[in-house]
Amino acid sequence: NKTKKIEICNTLQPRTWGYNKAWDGKHRHADAVMKMVHDAWAVKANLLLNTGPLPDGSIPAEDVETLREVGRRLRA
């Protein structure tokens, strides 16, 4: 079906959809996320980007930093 939308799903924490302490310090950085964004744009897809919240429900600081940087780049 040519009218069906494409969605690419990925995470900021490699290899997991939820928080995993073993991956602290190894989350994807802005350059990697921007590549995902450009790859999605190239095929006219929506990018669904997951972050696994910490046990208290907050977002890991390294993900917040990455998302803010990606936002800055997209607005530039």
PDB file of N, CA, C and O in Angstrom:
ATOM      1  N   ASN A   1       0.838  -1.173   0.000  1.00  0.00           N
ATOM      2  CA  ASN A   1       0.000   0.000   0.000  1.00  0.00           C
ATOM      3  C   ASN A   1       0.889   1.244   0.000  1.00  0.00           C
ATOM      4  O   ASN A   1       1.576   1.519   0.970  1.00  0.00           O
ATOM      5  N   LYS A   2       0.849   2.028  -1.049  1.00  0.00           N
ATOM      6  CA  LYS A   2       1.724   3.189  -1.190  1.00  0.00           C
ATOM      7  C   LYS A   2       1.307   4.356  -0.302  1.00  0.00           C
ATOM      8  O   LYS A   2       2.067   5.287  -0.131  1.00  0.00           O
ATOM      9  N   THR A   3       0.118   4.321   0.282  1.00  0.00           N
ATOM     10  CA  THR A   3      -0.311   5.411   1.144  1.00  0.00           C
ATOM     11  C   THR A   3      -0.004   5.126   2.612  1.00  0.00           C
ATOM     12  O   THR A   3      -0.191   5.990   3.453  1.00  0.00           O
ATOM     13  N   LYS A   4       0.460   3.947   2.901  1.00  0.00           N
ATOM     14  CA  LYS A   4       0.774   3.591   4.282  1.00  0.00           C
ATOM     15  C   LYS A   4       2.028   4.341   4.730  1.00  0.00           C
ATOM     16  O   LYS A   4       3.047   4.350   4.044  1.00  0.00           O
ATOM     17  N   LYS A   5       1.951   4.979   5.889  1.00  0.00           N
ATOM     18  CA  LYS A   5       3.074   5.743   6.438  1.00  0.00           C
ATOM     19  C   LYS A   5       4.118   4.791   7.015  1.00  0.00           C
ATOM     20  O   LYS A   5       3.797   3.725   7.519  1.00  0.00           O
ATOM     21  N   ILE A   6       5.374   5.219   6.946  1.00  0.00           N
ATOM     22  CA  ILE A   6       6.485   4.441   7.488  1.00  0.00           C
ATOM     23  C   ILE A   6       6.867   5.040   8.833  1.00  0.00           C
ATOM     24  O   ILE A   6       6.923   6.254   8.980  1.00  0.00           O
ATOM     25  N   GLU A   7       7.138   4.176   9.811  1.00  0.00           N
ATOM     26  CA  GLU A   7       7.625   4.632  11.101  1.00  0.00           C
ATOM     27  C   GLU A   7       8.853   3.823  11.476  1.00  0.00           C
ATOM     28  O   GLU A   7       8.844   2.598  11.384  1.00  0.00           O
ATOM     29  N   ILE A   8       9.898   4.519  11.863  1.00  0.00           N
ATOM     30  CA  ILE A   8      11.125   3.885  12.328  1.00  0.00           C
ATOM     31  C   ILE A   8      11.172   4.064  13.835  1.00  0.00           C
ATOM     32  O   ILE A   8      11.069   5.185  14.336  1.00  0.00           O
ATOM     33  N   CYS A   9      11.312   2.975  14.562  1.00  0.00           N
ATOM     34  CA  CYS A   9      11.345   3.013  16.022  1.00  0.00           C
ATOM     35  C   CYS A   9      12.759   2.701  16.498  1.00  0.00           C
ATOM     36  O   CYS A   9      13.361   1.716  16.063  1.00  0.00           O
ATOM     37  N   ASN A  10      13.280   3.536  17.386  1.00  0.00           N
ATOM     38  CA  ASN A  10      14.615   3.324  17.919  1.00  0.00           C
ATOM     39  C   ASN A  10      14.663   3.870  19.331  1.00  0.00           C
ATOM     40  O   ASN A  10      13.706   4.484  19.800  1.00  0.00           O
ATOM     41  N   THR A  11      15.775   3.639  20.012  1.00  0.00           N
ATOM     42  CA  THR A  11      15.913   4.053  21.406  1.00  0.00           C
ATOM     43  C   THR A  11      17.191   4.855  21.621  1.00  0.00           C
ATOM     44  O   THR A  11      18.125   4.755  20.842  1.00  0.00           O
ATOM     45  N   LEU A  12      17.196   5.624  22.699  1.00  0.00           N
ATOM     46  CA  LEU A  12      18.415   6.324  23.087  1.00  0.00           C
ATOM     47  C   LEU A  12      19.351   5.385  23.844  1.00  0.00           C
ATOM     48  O   LEU A  12      20.553   5.565  23.828  1.00  0.00           O
ATOM     49  N   GLN A  13      18.787   4.410  24.538  1.00  0.00           N
ATOM     50  CA  GLN A  13      19.588   3.408  25.224  1.00  0.00           C
ATOM     51  C   GLN A  13      19.739   2.217  24.298  1.00  0.00           C
ATOM     52  O   GLN A  13      18.758   1.618  23.896  1.00  0.00           O
ATOM     53  N   PRO A  14      20.964   1.858  23.933  1.00  0.00           N
ATOM     54  CA  PRO A  14      21.115   0.733  23.004  1.00  0.00           C
ATOM     55  C   PRO A  14      20.569  -0.572  23.581  1.00  0.00           C
ATOM     56  O   PRO A  14      20.690  -0.836  24.769  1.00  0.00           O
ATOM     57  N   ARG A  15      19.941  -1.323  22.727  1.00  0.00           N
ATOM     58  CA  ARG A  15      19.504  -2.694  23.016  1.00  0.00           C
ATOM     59  C   ARG A  15      18.443  -2.849  24.099  1.00  0.00           C
ATOM     60  O   ARG A  15      18.270  -3.933  24.635  1.00  0.00           O
ATOM     61  N   THR A  16      17.740  -1.776  24.441  1.00  0.00           N
ATOM     62  CA  THR A  16      16.668  -1.924  25.423  1.00  0.00           C
ATOM     63  C   THR A  16      15.640  -0.813  25.272  1.00  0.00           C
ATOM     64  O   THR A  16      15.974   0.301  24.897  1.00  0.00           O
ATOM     65  N   TRP A  17      14.381  -1.139  25.540  1.00  0.00           N
ATOM     66  CA  TRP A  17      13.302  -0.159  25.454  1.00  0.00           C
ATOM     67  C   TRP A  17      13.006   0.462  26.805  1.00  0.00           C
ATOM     68  O   TRP A  17      12.282   1.433  26.901  1.00  0.00           O
ATOM     69  N   GLY A  18      13.549  -0.093  27.874  1.00  0.00           N
ATOM     70  CA  GLY A  18      13.351   0.464  29.209  1.00  0.00           C
ATOM     71  C   GLY A  18      14.692   0.823  29.806  1.00  0.00           C
ATOM     72  O   GLY A  18      15.743   0.561  29.230  1.00  0.00           O
ATOM     73  N   TYR A  19      14.661   1.417  30.982  1.00  0.00           N
ATOM     74  CA  TYR A  19      15.902   1.790  31.644  1.00  0.00           C
ATOM     75  C   TYR A  19      16.669   0.544  32.057  1.00  0.00           C
ATOM     76  O   TYR A  19      16.110  -0.411  32.585  1.00  0.00           O
ATOM     77  N   ASN A  20      17.965   0.566  31.787  1.00  0.00           N
ATOM     78  CA  ASN A  20      18.867  -0.515  32.196  1.00  0.00           C
ATOM     79  C   ASN A  20      20.159   0.139  32.669  1.00  0.00           C
ATOM     80  O   ASN A  20      20.888   0.726  31.874  1.00  0.00           O
ATOM     81  N   LYS A  21      20.423   0.066  33.962  1.00  0.00           N
ATOM     82  CA  LYS A  21      21.586   0.727  34.550  1.00  0.00           C
ATOM     83  C   LYS A  21      22.889   0.334  33.863  1.00  0.00           C
ATOM     84  O   LYS A  21      23.823   1.132  33.781  1.00  0.00           O
ATOM     85  N   ALA A  22      22.962  -0.872  33.326  1.00  0.00           N
ATOM     86  CA  ALA A  22      24.182  -1.346  32.659  1.00  0.00           C
ATOM     87  C   ALA A  22      24.565  -0.455  31.474  1.00  0.00           C
ATOM     88  O   ALA A  22      25.733  -0.430  31.075  1.00  0.00           O
ATOM     89  N   TRP A  23      23.593   0.280  30.915  1.00  0.00           N
ATOM     90  CA  TRP A  23      23.869   1.130  29.749  1.00  0.00           C
ATOM     91  C   TRP A  23      24.122   2.582  30.119  1.00  0.00           C
ATOM     92  O   TRP A  23      24.313   3.430  29.237  1.00  0.00           O
ATOM     93  N   ASP A  24      24.143   2.911  31.422  1.00  0.00           N
ATOM     94  CA  ASP A  24      24.445   4.290  31.829  1.00  0.00           C
ATOM     95  C   ASP A  24      25.774   4.718  31.217  1.00  0.00           C
ATOM     96  O   ASP A  24      26.754   3.975  31.242  1.00  0.00           O
ATOM     97  N   GLY A  25      25.796   5.912  30.671  1.00  0.00           N
ATOM     98  CA  GLY A  25      27.005   6.436  30.055  1.00  0.00           C
ATOM     99  C   GLY A  25      27.227   5.963  28.631  1.00  0.00           C
ATOM    100  O   GLY A  25      28.180   6.372  27.978  1.00  0.00           O
ATOM    101  N   LYS A  26      26.336   5.100  28.139  1.00  0.00           N
ATOM    102  CA  LYS A  26      26.499   4.551  26.791  1.00  0.00           C
ATOM    103  C   LYS A  26      25.302   4.865  25.896  1.00  0.00           C
ATOM    104  O   LYS A  26      25.130   4.251  24.856  1.00  0.00           O
ATOM    105  N   HIS A  27      24.485   5.817  26.324  1.00  0.00           N
ATOM    106  CA  HIS A  27      23.317   6.183  25.522  1.00  0.00           C
ATOM    107  C   HIS A  27      23.781   6.881  24.255  1.00  0.00           C
ATOM    108  O   HIS A  27      24.891   7.395  24.174  1.00  0.00           O
ATOM    109  N   ARG A  28      22.905   6.913  23.259  1.00  0.00           N
ATOM    110  CA  ARG A  28      23.249   7.555  21.989  1.00  0.00           C
ATOM    111  C   ARG A  28      23.347   9.065  22.172  1.00  0.00           C
ATOM    112  O   ARG A  28      22.563   9.666  22.902  1.00  0.00           O
ATOM    113  N   HIS A  29      24.290   9.660  21.471  1.00  0.00           N
ATOM    114  CA  HIS A  29      24.519  11.097  21.530  1.00  0.00           C
ATOM    115  C   HIS A  29      23.843  11.780  20.349  1.00  0.00           C
ATOM    116  O   HIS A  29      23.307  11.132  19.458  1.00  0.00           O
ATOM    117  N   ALA A  30      23.900  13.100  20.345  1.00  0.00           N
ATOM    118  CA  ALA A  30      23.199  13.898  19.335  1.00  0.00           C
ATOM    119  C   ALA A  30      23.591  13.530  17.909  1.00  0.00           C
ATOM    120  O   ALA A  30      22.727  13.486  17.021  1.00  0.00           O
ATOM    121  N   ASP A  31      24.854  13.261  17.649  1.00  0.00           N
ATOM    122  CA  ASP A  31      25.270  12.905  16.281  1.00  0.00           C
ATOM    123  C   ASP A  31      24.551  11.645  15.807  1.00  0.00           C
ATOM    124  O   ASP A  31      24.094  11.576  14.668  1.00  0.00           O
ATOM    125  N   ALA A  32      24.438  10.645  16.680  1.00  0.00           N
ATOM    126  CA  ALA A  32      23.762   9.396  16.309  1.00  0.00           C
ATOM    127  C   ALA A  32      22.272   9.628  16.090  1.00  0.00           C
ATOM    128  O   ALA A  32      21.674   9.072  15.154  1.00  0.00           O
ATOM    129  N   VAL A  33      21.664  10.451  16.927  1.00  0.00           N
ATOM    130  CA  VAL A  33      20.235  10.740  16.766  1.00  0.00           C
ATOM    131  C   VAL A  33      19.994  11.535  15.488  1.00  0.00           C
ATOM    132  O   VAL A  33      19.039  11.269  14.752  1.00  0.00           O
ATOM    133  N   MET A  34      20.862  12.482  15.189  1.00  0.00           N
ATOM    134  CA  MET A  34      20.708  13.244  13.953  1.00  0.00           C
ATOM    135  C   MET A  34      20.815  12.336  12.734  1.00  0.00           C
ATOM    136  O   MET A  34      20.102  12.534  11.746  1.00  0.00           O
ATOM    137  N   LYS A  35      21.671  11.335  12.792  1.00  0.00           N
ATOM    138  CA  LYS A  35      21.746  10.369  11.691  1.00  0.00           C
ATOM    139  C   LYS A  35      20.419   9.632  11.557  1.00  0.00           C
ATOM    140  O   LYS A  35      19.918   9.427  10.450  1.00  0.00           O
ATOM    141  N   MET A  36      19.816   9.243  12.694  1.00  0.00           N
ATOM    142  CA  MET A  36      18.504   8.586  12.660  1.00  0.00           C
ATOM    143  C   MET A  36      17.467   9.507  12.028  1.00  0.00           C
ATOM    144  O   MET A  36      16.640   9.056  11.220  1.00  0.00           O
ATOM    145  N   VAL A  37      17.501  10.778  12.395  1.00  0.00           N
ATOM    146  CA  VAL A  37      16.552  11.755  11.852  1.00  0.00           C
ATOM    147  C   VAL A  37      16.723  11.871  10.341  1.00  0.00           C
ATOM    148  O   VAL A  37      15.755  11.802   9.579  1.00  0.00           O
ATOM    149  N   HIS A  38      17.954  12.015   9.903  1.00  0.00           N
ATOM    150  CA  HIS A  38      18.208  12.151   8.463  1.00  0.00           C
ATOM    151  C   HIS A  38      17.842  10.872   7.707  1.00  0.00           C
ATOM    152  O   HIS A  38      17.298  10.945   6.598  1.00  0.00           O
ATOM    153  N   ASP A  39      18.108   9.723   8.299  1.00  0.00           N
ATOM    154  CA  ASP A  39      17.719   8.456   7.671  1.00  0.00           C
ATOM    155  C   ASP A  39      16.201   8.362   7.544  1.00  0.00           C
ATOM    156  O   ASP A  39      15.682   7.886   6.528  1.00  0.00           O
ATOM    157  N   ALA A  40      15.494   8.818   8.566  1.00  0.00           N
ATOM    158  CA  ALA A  40      14.029   8.805   8.511  1.00  0.00           C
ATOM    159  C   ALA A  40      13.520   9.774   7.457  1.00  0.00           C
ATOM    160  O   ALA A  40      12.630   9.442   6.669  1.00  0.00           O
ATOM    161  N   TRP A  41      14.095  10.986   7.432  1.00  0.00           N
ATOM    162  CA  TRP A  41      13.697  11.962   6.412  1.00  0.00           C
ATOM    163  C   TRP A  41      13.916  11.420   5.012  1.00  0.00           C
ATOM    164  O   TRP A  41      13.117  11.652   4.117  1.00  0.00           O
ATOM    165  N   ALA A  42      15.017  10.695   4.820  1.00  0.00           N
ATOM    166  CA  ALA A  42      15.374  10.189   3.491  1.00  0.00           C
ATOM    167  C   ALA A  42      14.311   9.257   2.916  1.00  0.00           C
ATOM    168  O   ALA A  42      14.148   9.179   1.701  1.00  0.00           O
ATOM    169  N   VAL A  43      13.602   8.558   3.796  1.00  0.00           N
ATOM    170  CA  VAL A  43      12.560   7.631   3.322  1.00  0.00           C
ATOM    171  C   VAL A  43      11.160   8.133   3.677  1.00  0.00           C
ATOM    172  O   VAL A  43      10.191   7.385   3.649  1.00  0.00           O
ATOM    173  N   LYS A  44      11.085   9.435   4.034  1.00  0.00           N
ATOM    174  CA  LYS A  44       9.807  10.076   4.398  1.00  0.00           C
ATOM    175  C   LYS A  44       9.087   9.328   5.520  1.00  0.00           C
ATOM    176  O   LYS A  44       7.877   9.097   5.478  1.00  0.00           O
ATOM    177  N   ALA A  45       9.871   8.943   6.527  1.00  0.00           N
ATOM    178  CA  ALA A  45       9.335   8.188   7.656  1.00  0.00           C
ATOM    179  C   ALA A  45       9.253   9.046   8.912  1.00  0.00           C
ATOM    180  O   ALA A  45       9.971  10.039   9.058  1.00  0.00           O
ATOM    181  N   ASN A  46       8.387   8.637   9.807  1.00  0.00           N
ATOM    182  CA  ASN A  46       8.312   9.202  11.139  1.00  0.00           C
ATOM    183  C   ASN A  46       9.342   8.477  12.006  1.00  0.00           C
ATOM    184  O   ASN A  46       9.495   7.271  11.916  1.00  0.00           O
ATOM    185  N   LEU A  47      10.061   9.224  12.839  1.00  0.00           N
ATOM    186  CA  LEU A  47      11.010   8.609  13.768  1.00  0.00           C
ATOM    187  C   LEU A  47      10.399   8.620  15.155  1.00  0.00           C
ATOM    188  O   LEU A  47      10.110   9.682  15.715  1.00  0.00           O
ATOM    189  N   LEU A  48      10.170   7.444  15.706  1.00  0.00           N
ATOM    190  CA  LEU A  48       9.711   7.300  17.073  1.00  0.00           C
ATOM    191  C   LEU A  48      10.957   6.995  17.902  1.00  0.00           C
ATOM    192  O   LEU A  48      11.613   5.979  17.688  1.00  0.00           O
ATOM    193  N   LEU A  49      11.309   7.898  18.797  1.00  0.00           N
ATOM    194  CA  LEU A  49      12.539   7.765  19.561  1.00  0.00           C
ATOM    195  C   LEU A  49      12.205   7.578  21.029  1.00  0.00           C
ATOM    196  O   LEU A  49      11.613   8.447  21.665  1.00  0.00           O
ATOM    197  N   ASN A  50      12.580   6.451  21.575  1.00  0.00           N
ATOM    198  CA  ASN A  50      12.261   6.082  22.948  1.00  0.00           C
ATOM    199  C   ASN A  50      13.396   6.445  23.898  1.00  0.00           C
ATOM    200  O   ASN A  50      14.568   6.330  23.570  1.00  0.00           O
ATOM    201  N   THR A  51      13.018   6.869  25.094  1.00  0.00           N
ATOM    202  CA  THR A  51      13.956   6.966  26.196  1.00  0.00           C
ATOM    203  C   THR A  51      13.364   6.173  27.350  1.00  0.00           C
ATOM    204  O   THR A  51      12.167   6.264  27.624  1.00  0.00           O
ATOM    205  N   GLY A  52      14.187   5.358  27.977  1.00  0.00           N
ATOM    206  CA  GLY A  52      13.715   4.573  29.120  1.00  0.00           C
ATOM    207  C   GLY A  52      13.818   5.410  30.385  1.00  0.00           C
ATOM    208  O   GLY A  52      14.910   5.786  30.791  1.00  0.00           O
ATOM    209  N   PRO A  53      12.681   5.734  31.024  1.00  0.00           N
ATOM    210  CA  PRO A  53      12.743   6.560  32.222  1.00  0.00           C
ATOM    211  C   PRO A  53      13.401   5.818  33.387  1.00  0.00           C
ATOM    212  O   PRO A  53      13.403   4.589  33.447  1.00  0.00           O
ATOM    213  N   LEU A  54      13.950   6.609  34.289  1.00  0.00           N
ATOM    214  CA  LEU A  54      14.544   6.067  35.511  1.00  0.00           C
ATOM    215  C   LEU A  54      13.425   5.529  36.411  1.00  0.00           C
ATOM    216  O   LEU A  54      12.249   5.843  36.193  1.00  0.00           O
ATOM    217  N   PRO A  55      13.776   4.763  37.426  1.00  0.00           N
ATOM    218  CA  PRO A  55      12.733   4.219  38.311  1.00  0.00           C
ATOM    219  C   PRO A  55      11.816   5.278  38.926  1.00  0.00           C
ATOM    220  O   PRO A  55      10.647   4.993  39.198  1.00  0.00           O
ATOM    221  N   ASP A  56      12.304   6.513  39.108  1.00  0.00           N
ATOM    222  CA  ASP A  56      11.453   7.571  39.676  1.00  0.00           C
ATOM    223  C   ASP A  56      10.617   8.287  38.612  1.00  0.00           C
ATOM    224  O   ASP A  56       9.896   9.232  38.911  1.00  0.00           O
ATOM    225  N   GLY A  57      10.742   7.853  37.353  1.00  0.00           N
ATOM    226  CA  GLY A  57       9.960   8.430  36.263  1.00  0.00           C
ATOM    227  C   GLY A  57      10.658   9.555  35.516  1.00  0.00           C
ATOM    228  O   GLY A  57      10.166  10.020  34.498  1.00  0.00           O
ATOM    229  N   SER A  58      11.797  10.003  36.021  1.00  0.00           N
ATOM    230  CA  SER A  58      12.525  11.078  35.340  1.00  0.00           C
ATOM    231  C   SER A  58      13.306  10.520  34.152  1.00  0.00           C
ATOM    232  O   SER A  58      13.512   9.313  34.036  1.00  0.00           O
ATOM    233  N   ILE A  59      13.732  11.422  33.289  1.00  0.00           N
ATOM    234  CA  ILE A  59      14.496  11.052  32.099  1.00  0.00           C
ATOM    235  C   ILE A  59      15.985  11.124  32.456  1.00  0.00           C
ATOM    236  O   ILE A  59      16.418  12.098  33.074  1.00  0.00           O
ATOM    237  N   PRO A  60      16.786  10.119  32.059  1.00  0.00           N
ATOM    238  CA  PRO A  60      18.221  10.172  32.360  1.00  0.00           C
ATOM    239  C   PRO A  60      18.847  11.472  31.842  1.00  0.00           C
ATOM    240  O   PRO A  60      18.542  11.932  30.745  1.00  0.00           O
ATOM    241  N   ALA A  61      19.734  12.045  32.644  1.00  0.00           N
ATOM    242  CA  ALA A  61      20.363  13.329  32.303  1.00  0.00           C
ATOM    243  C   ALA A  61      21.051  13.280  30.944  1.00  0.00           C
ATOM    244  O   ALA A  61      21.002  14.249  30.183  1.00  0.00           O
ATOM    245  N   GLU A  62      21.696  12.151  30.611  1.00  0.00           N
ATOM    246  CA  GLU A  62      22.379  12.092  29.316  1.00  0.00           C
ATOM    247  C   GLU A  62      21.384  12.131  28.162  1.00  0.00           C
ATOM    248  O   GLU A  62      21.689  12.661  27.096  1.00  0.00           O
ATOM    249  N   ASP A  63      20.175  11.608  28.362  1.00  0.00           N
ATOM    250  CA  ASP A  63      19.145  11.683  27.318  1.00  0.00           C
ATOM    251  C   ASP A  63      18.600  13.101  27.202  1.00  0.00           C
ATOM    252  O   ASP A  63      18.349  13.590  26.095  1.00  0.00           O
ATOM    253  N   VAL A  64      18.410  13.764  28.326  1.00  0.00           N
ATOM    254  CA  VAL A  64      17.947  15.155  28.311  1.00  0.00           C
ATOM    255  C   VAL A  64      18.936  16.016  27.531  1.00  0.00           C
ATOM    256  O   VAL A  64      18.550  16.806  26.661  1.00  0.00           O
ATOM    257  N   GLU A  65      20.215  15.843  27.818  1.00  0.00           N
ATOM    258  CA  GLU A  65      21.253  16.601  27.116  1.00  0.00           C
ATOM    259  C   GLU A  65      21.208  16.329  25.616  1.00  0.00           C
ATOM    260  O   GLU A  65      21.266  17.255  24.796  1.00  0.00           O
ATOM    261  N   THR A  66      21.096  15.064  25.247  1.00  0.00           N
ATOM    262  CA  THR A  66      21.037  14.684  23.833  1.00  0.00           C
ATOM    263  C   THR A  66      19.815  15.293  23.156  1.00  0.00           C
ATOM    264  O   THR A  66      19.916  15.883  22.077  1.00  0.00           O
ATOM    265  N   LEU A  67      18.654  15.163  23.780  1.00  0.00           N
ATOM    266  CA  LEU A  67      17.425  15.679  23.176  1.00  0.00           C
ATOM    267  C   LEU A  67      17.460  17.196  23.037  1.00  0.00           C
ATOM    268  O   LEU A  67      16.998  17.741  22.027  1.00  0.00           O
ATOM    269  N   ARG A  68      18.022  17.890  24.008  1.00  0.00           N
ATOM    270  CA  ARG A  68      18.146  19.349  23.900  1.00  0.00           C
ATOM    271  C   ARG A  68      19.069  19.738  22.753  1.00  0.00           C
ATOM    272  O   ARG A  68      18.790  20.673  21.998  1.00  0.00           O
ATOM    273  N   GLU A  69      20.168  19.019  22.619  1.00  0.00           N
ATOM    274  CA  GLU A  69      21.102  19.309  21.523  1.00  0.00           C
ATOM    275  C   GLU A  69      20.464  19.023  20.166  1.00  0.00           C
ATOM    276  O   GLU A  69      20.617  19.795  19.220  1.00  0.00           O
ATOM    277  N   VAL A  70      19.744  17.926  20.055  1.00  0.00           N
ATOM    278  CA  VAL A  70      19.068  17.603  18.795  1.00  0.00           C
ATOM    279  C   VAL A  70      18.044  18.700  18.488  1.00  0.00           C
ATOM    280  O   VAL A  70      17.942  19.161  17.347  1.00  0.00           O
ATOM    281  N   GLY A  71      17.313  19.147  19.491  1.00  0.00           N
ATOM    282  CA  GLY A  71      16.359  20.235  19.295  1.00  0.00           C
ATOM    283  C   GLY A  71      17.022  21.499  18.789  1.00  0.00           C
ATOM    284  O   GLY A  71      16.526  22.154  17.881  1.00  0.00           O
ATOM    285  N   ARG A  72      18.171  21.838  19.374  1.00  0.00           N
ATOM    286  CA  ARG A  72      18.910  23.023  18.922  1.00  0.00           C
ATOM    287  C   ARG A  72      19.306  22.876  17.447  1.00  0.00           C
ATOM    288  O   ARG A  72      19.175  23.809  16.658  1.00  0.00           O
ATOM    289  N   ARG A  73      19.794  21.697  17.098  1.00  0.00           N
ATOM    290  CA  ARG A  73      20.225  21.480  15.707  1.00  0.00           C
ATOM    291  C   ARG A  73      19.058  21.528  14.737  1.00  0.00           C
ATOM    292  O   ARG A  73      19.188  22.059  13.632  1.00  0.00           O
ATOM    293  N   LEU A  74      17.931  20.983  15.125  1.00  0.00           N
ATOM    294  CA  LEU A  74      16.777  20.983  14.232  1.00  0.00           C
ATOM    295  C   LEU A  74      16.196  22.380  14.043  1.00  0.00           C
ATOM    296  O   LEU A  74      15.660  22.689  12.981  1.00  0.00           O
ATOM    297  N   ARG A  75      16.333  23.215  15.056  1.00  0.00           N
ATOM    298  CA  ARG A  75      15.829  24.600  14.954  1.00  0.00           C
ATOM    299  C   ARG A  75      16.782  25.493  14.178  1.00  0.00           C
ATOM    300  O   ARG A  75      16.367  26.552  13.697  1.00  0.00           O
ATOM    301  N   ALA A  76      18.033  25.108  14.059  1.00  0.00           N
ATOM    302  CA  ALA A  76      19.055  25.959  13.407  1.00  0.00           C
ATOM    303  C   ALA A  76      18.818  26.063  11.909  1.00  0.00           C
ATOM    304  O   ALA A  76      18.237  25.283  11.265  1.00  0.00           O
TER     305      ALA A  76
END
